[in-house]
Coordinates of C-alpha atoms in Angstrom, one line a residue:
M1 CA 89.2 120.9 109.6
S2 CA 91.5 123.1 111.6
A3 CA 93.2 126.1 110.1
A4 CA 96.6 124.4 110.6
A5 CA 95.5 121.3 108.7
A6 CA 94.1 123.4 105.9
A7 CA 97.3 125.4 105.6
R8 CA 99.3 122.2 105.6
G9 CA 97.1 120.8 102.9
L10 CA 97.5 123.9 100.8
L11 CA 101.3 123.8 101.2
L12 CA 101.5 120.2 100.1
S13 CA 99.2 120.9 97.2
R14 CA 101.5 123.7 96.0
L15 CA 104.6 121.6 96.6
Y16 CA 103.2 118.8 94.5
S17 CA 102.2 121.1 91.7
T18 CA 105.6 122.7 91.6
T19 CA 107.4 119.3 91.6
A20 CA 105.1 118.0 88.9
R21 CA 105.9 121.0 86.7
Q22 CA 109.6 120.4 87.2
L23 CA 109.3 116.7 86.4
H24 CA 107.4 117.5 83.2
A25 CA 110.1 119.9 82.1
I26 CA 112.8 117.3 82.8
A27 CA 110.8 114.6 81.2
S28 CA 110.2 116.6 78.1
E29 CA 113.9 117.3 77.7
G30 CA 114.8 113.6 78.1
V31 CA 112.1 112.6 75.6
A32 CA 113.4 115.0 73.0
R33 CA 116.8 113.4 73.3
G34 CA 116.0 109.7 73.3
A35 CA 112.6 108.9 71.8
A36 CA 112.6 109.9 68.2
G37 CA 109.4 108.6 66.4
S38 CA 107.6 108.2 69.7
V39 CA 104.5 110.1 70.9
I40 CA 104.5 111.1 74.5
H41 CA 101.6 113.1 76.0
P42 CA 102.6 116.4 77.8
A43 CA 100.8 115.2 80.9
A44 CA 103.0 112.1 81.2
V45 CA 106.1 112.0 83.4
V46 CA 109.0 110.3 81.7
H47 CA 112.3 110.4 83.5
P48 CA 115.2 111.6 81.2
D49 CA 117.2 108.4 82.1
A50 CA 114.5 106.1 81.0
T51 CA 115.2 104.2 77.7
I52 CA 112.4 104.7 75.2
G53 CA 112.3 102.7 72.0
Q54 CA 111.0 103.7 68.5
G55 CA 107.4 104.2 67.8
V56 CA 106.3 104.2 71.5
S57 CA 103.0 105.8 72.5
I58 CA 102.8 107.1 76.1
G59 CA 99.4 108.5 77.2
P60 CA 98.5 111.2 79.8
F61 CA 99.2 110.7 83.5
C62 CA 101.6 107.8 82.8
T63 CA 104.9 107.5 84.8
V64 CA 108.1 106.0 83.4
G65 CA 110.9 105.7 86.0
P66 CA 114.7 106.3 85.5
S67 CA 115.6 102.6 85.2
A68 CA 112.7 101.6 82.9
K69 CA 113.3 100.3 79.4
I70 CA 110.4 100.5 77.0
G71 CA 110.7 98.5 73.8
D72 CA 109.8 99.5 70.3
A73 CA 106.1 100.1 69.4
C74 CA 104.9 99.8 73.0
Q75 CA 101.7 101.5 74.1
L76 CA 101.2 102.9 77.6
H77 CA 97.5 103.9 78.0
A78 CA 96.5 106.7 80.2
G79 CA 97.4 106.4 83.9
S80 CA 99.6 103.3 83.5
H81 CA 103.1 103.2 85.2
V82 CA 106.4 101.5 84.5
V83 CA 108.8 102.0 87.4
G84 CA 111.7 100.3 89.1
D85 CA 114.2 98.1 87.2
T86 CA 111.6 97.1 84.6
E87 CA 112.1 96.0 81.0
L88 CA 109.2 96.0 78.6
G89 CA 109.6 94.0 75.4
D90 CA 108.7 95.3 71.9
G91 CA 105.0 95.6 71.0
C92 CA 103.5 95.5 74.5
V93 CA 100.3 97.2 75.5
V94 CA 99.9 98.5 79.0
L95 CA 96.3 99.3 79.7
T96 CA 94.9 102.0 81.9
G97 CA 95.8 101.8 85.6
A98 CA 98.3 99.0 85.2
I99 CA 101.5 99.1 87.3
L100 CA 104.8 97.4 86.3
G101 CA 107.7 97.1 88.7
A102 CA 108.5 98.9 91.9
D103 CA 111.1 101.3 93.3
I104 CA 112.6 98.6 95.6
P105 CA 115.2 96.0 94.9
G106 CA 114.2 93.5 92.2
R107 CA 113.8 93.3 88.4
T108 CA 110.7 92.9 86.2
I109 CA 111.0 91.6 82.7
I110 CA 108.1 91.6 80.3
G111 CA 108.4 89.7 77.0
E112 CA 107.3 90.9 73.6
N113 CA 103.8 91.5 72.4
N114 CA 102.1 91.1 75.8
V115 CA 98.9 92.9 77.0
I116 CA 98.9 94.0 80.6
G117 CA 95.2 94.4 81.6
H118 CA 93.5 97.4 83.1
Y119 CA 94.6 97.9 86.8
A120 CA 96.8 94.8 86.7
T121 CA 99.9 94.7 88.8
V122 CA 103.2 93.0 87.8
G123 CA 106.4 92.9 89.9
V124 CA 105.4 95.2 92.7
K125 CA 107.2 94.2 96.0
C126 CA 109.3 91.8 93.9
Q127 CA 112.1 91.7 96.5
D128 CA 115.0 90.7 94.3
L129 CA 113.0 88.2 92.3
K130 CA 113.3 88.3 88.5
Y131 CA 110.0 88.3 86.7
K132 CA 109.7 87.1 83.1
V133 CA 106.2 87.7 81.8
T134 CA 105.7 86.1 78.4
Q135 CA 101.9 85.9 78.4
D136 CA 99.1 88.4 79.0
V137 CA 97.9 89.5 82.5
P138 CA 94.1 89.8 82.4
R139 CA 92.3 92.9 83.5
Y140 CA 92.1 93.6 87.2
M141 CA 94.6 90.9 88.1
M142 CA 98.1 90.7 89.6
V143 CA 100.9 88.2 89.2
A144 CA 103.7 87.0 91.5
G145 CA 106.7 84.6 91.5
D146 CA 109.7 84.2 89.2
R147 CA 107.5 82.4 86.7
A148 CA 104.7 85.0 86.9
E149 CA 101.6 83.2 88.0
L150 CA 98.2 84.8 88.6
R151 CA 97.7 85.5 92.3
G152 CA 94.3 87.1 92.6
L153 CA 92.7 90.4 92.0
N154 CA 94.5 93.7 92.2
L155 CA 92.0 95.3 94.6
E156 CA 94.5 98.0 95.7
G157 CA 94.9 99.1 92.1
L158 CA 91.1 99.4 91.9
R159 CA 91.1 101.7 94.9
R160 CA 94.0 103.8 93.7
N161 CA 92.3 104.3 90.3
G162 CA 89.0 105.7 91.5
F163 CA 86.8 102.7 91.8
A164 CA 86.4 103.3 95.5
D165 CA 85.2 106.8 94.8
Q166 CA 81.7 105.4 94.2
E167 CA 79.4 104.6 97.1
V168 CA 81.0 102.1 99.6
S169 CA 78.2 99.6 99.0
S170 CA 78.7 99.8 95.3
F171 CA 82.4 99.2 95.6
H172 CA 81.8 96.2 97.9
I173 CA 79.4 94.7 95.3
L174 CA 81.9 95.2 92.6
V175 CA 84.7 93.5 94.6
R176 CA 82.3 90.6 95.6
R177 CA 81.4 90.0 91.9
L178 CA 85.0 90.1 90.7
R179 CA 86.1 87.7 93.4
K180 CA 83.3 85.3 92.7
A181 CA 84.1 85.4 89.0
Y182 CA 87.8 84.9 89.6
Q183 CA 87.2 82.0 92.0
K184 CA 84.8 80.4 89.5
V185 CA 87.3 80.4 86.7
F186 CA 90.7 80.1 88.4
M187 CA 89.9 78.4 91.7
P188 CA 87.5 75.5 91.1
S189 CA 87.1 72.8 93.7
I190 CA 89.2 69.6 93.4
S191 CA 86.0 67.7 92.6
N192 CA 85.2 70.0 89.7
G193 CA 86.4 68.3 86.6
S194 CA 85.4 71.0 84.1
S195 CA 87.9 72.6 81.7
F196 CA 89.0 76.2 81.8
E197 CA 86.9 76.9 78.7
D198 CA 83.8 75.3 80.3
R199 CA 84.2 77.4 83.5
L200 CA 84.6 80.6 81.4
A201 CA 81.5 79.8 79.4
E202 CA 79.5 79.0 82.6
L203 CA 80.5 82.4 84.0
E204 CA 79.3 84.2 80.9
K205 CA 75.9 82.5 81.3
E206 CA 75.5 83.7 85.0
S207 CA 73.2 86.7 84.8
T208 CA 74.3 88.2 88.1
L209 CA 77.9 88.2 87.0
S210 CA 77.6 88.7 83.2
E211 CA 75.5 91.8 83.8
S212 CA 78.4 93.4 85.7
A213 CA 80.4 95.6 83.3
S214 CA 83.6 94.9 85.3
V215 CA 83.2 91.1 85.1
S216 CA 82.4 91.4 81.4
Y217 CA 85.5 93.4 80.8
M218 CA 87.6 90.8 82.7
V219 CA 86.2 87.9 80.7
E220 CA 86.7 89.9 77.5
S221 CA 90.4 90.5 78.3
I222 CA 90.8 86.8 78.9
R223 CA 89.1 85.9 75.6
M224 CA 91.3 88.4 73.7
S225 CA 94.4 86.8 75.1
F226 CA 93.4 83.5 73.4
A227 CA 92.7 85.1 70.1
K228 CA 94.6 84.0 67.0
G229 CA 98.2 85.0 67.2
R230 CA 98.2 85.6 71.0
R231 CA 99.8 83.4 73.6
G232 CA 97.2 83.1 76.3
I233 CA 97.3 84.3 79.9
C234 CA 99.8 83.7 82.7
K235 CA 99.6 80.4 84.4
F236 CA 97.6 80.0 87.6
R237 CA 97.3 77.5 90.4
S238 CA 93.6 76.4 90.4
W239 CA 94.1 74.4 93.7
S240 CA 95.4 77.4 95.7
S241 CA 93.4 80.0 97.6
S242 CA 94.0 83.8 97.6

């Protein structure tokens, strides 16, 4: 690395550090004014213009943008982000690495009591579409369309959240297994007359996939969405490719 490149990197690092401290200071001030009864980690960045409901829990390294509206009793796990013109209904859980909304034109609306899975993406690049998510988004997946249908794996989210830091070959194996699992459950061939439950059960029996922690977590998040009192997962087009 050249001396100029090193100096530029150091300058950017210091600039980021200074900006982050200022944002934390602003965020803390805004939180004190508008989020009584909520618990917000000092390492979270919550814009003072954001609307935070009662009893909200926001973990470390989360981001909440100025136009975001967080409903009562919501939980934002570490490293999750709610940005853009996004409204999160009461009682929602946003798990680690999930991203809701985007800082471009468009609106994202999440209904009440939904679980947004680990590293899932909802509403990014929405381009003036209005998203209404009233069912869970499984772990590692993303949705698109004004009726919020599952549209494949959120591979970019995996990369951004450290999965690609492992050996390249290991990351490729992870992606291949997740893709195979997704295709088996959500993209069966037209001639395959098995039910969704049958395909999920078959996946759990495949040793090469069930032995993968990431695939197991994905299946677990799907199962949890169909537990008593929950409303299942977002719709998907089994005949389409992605």
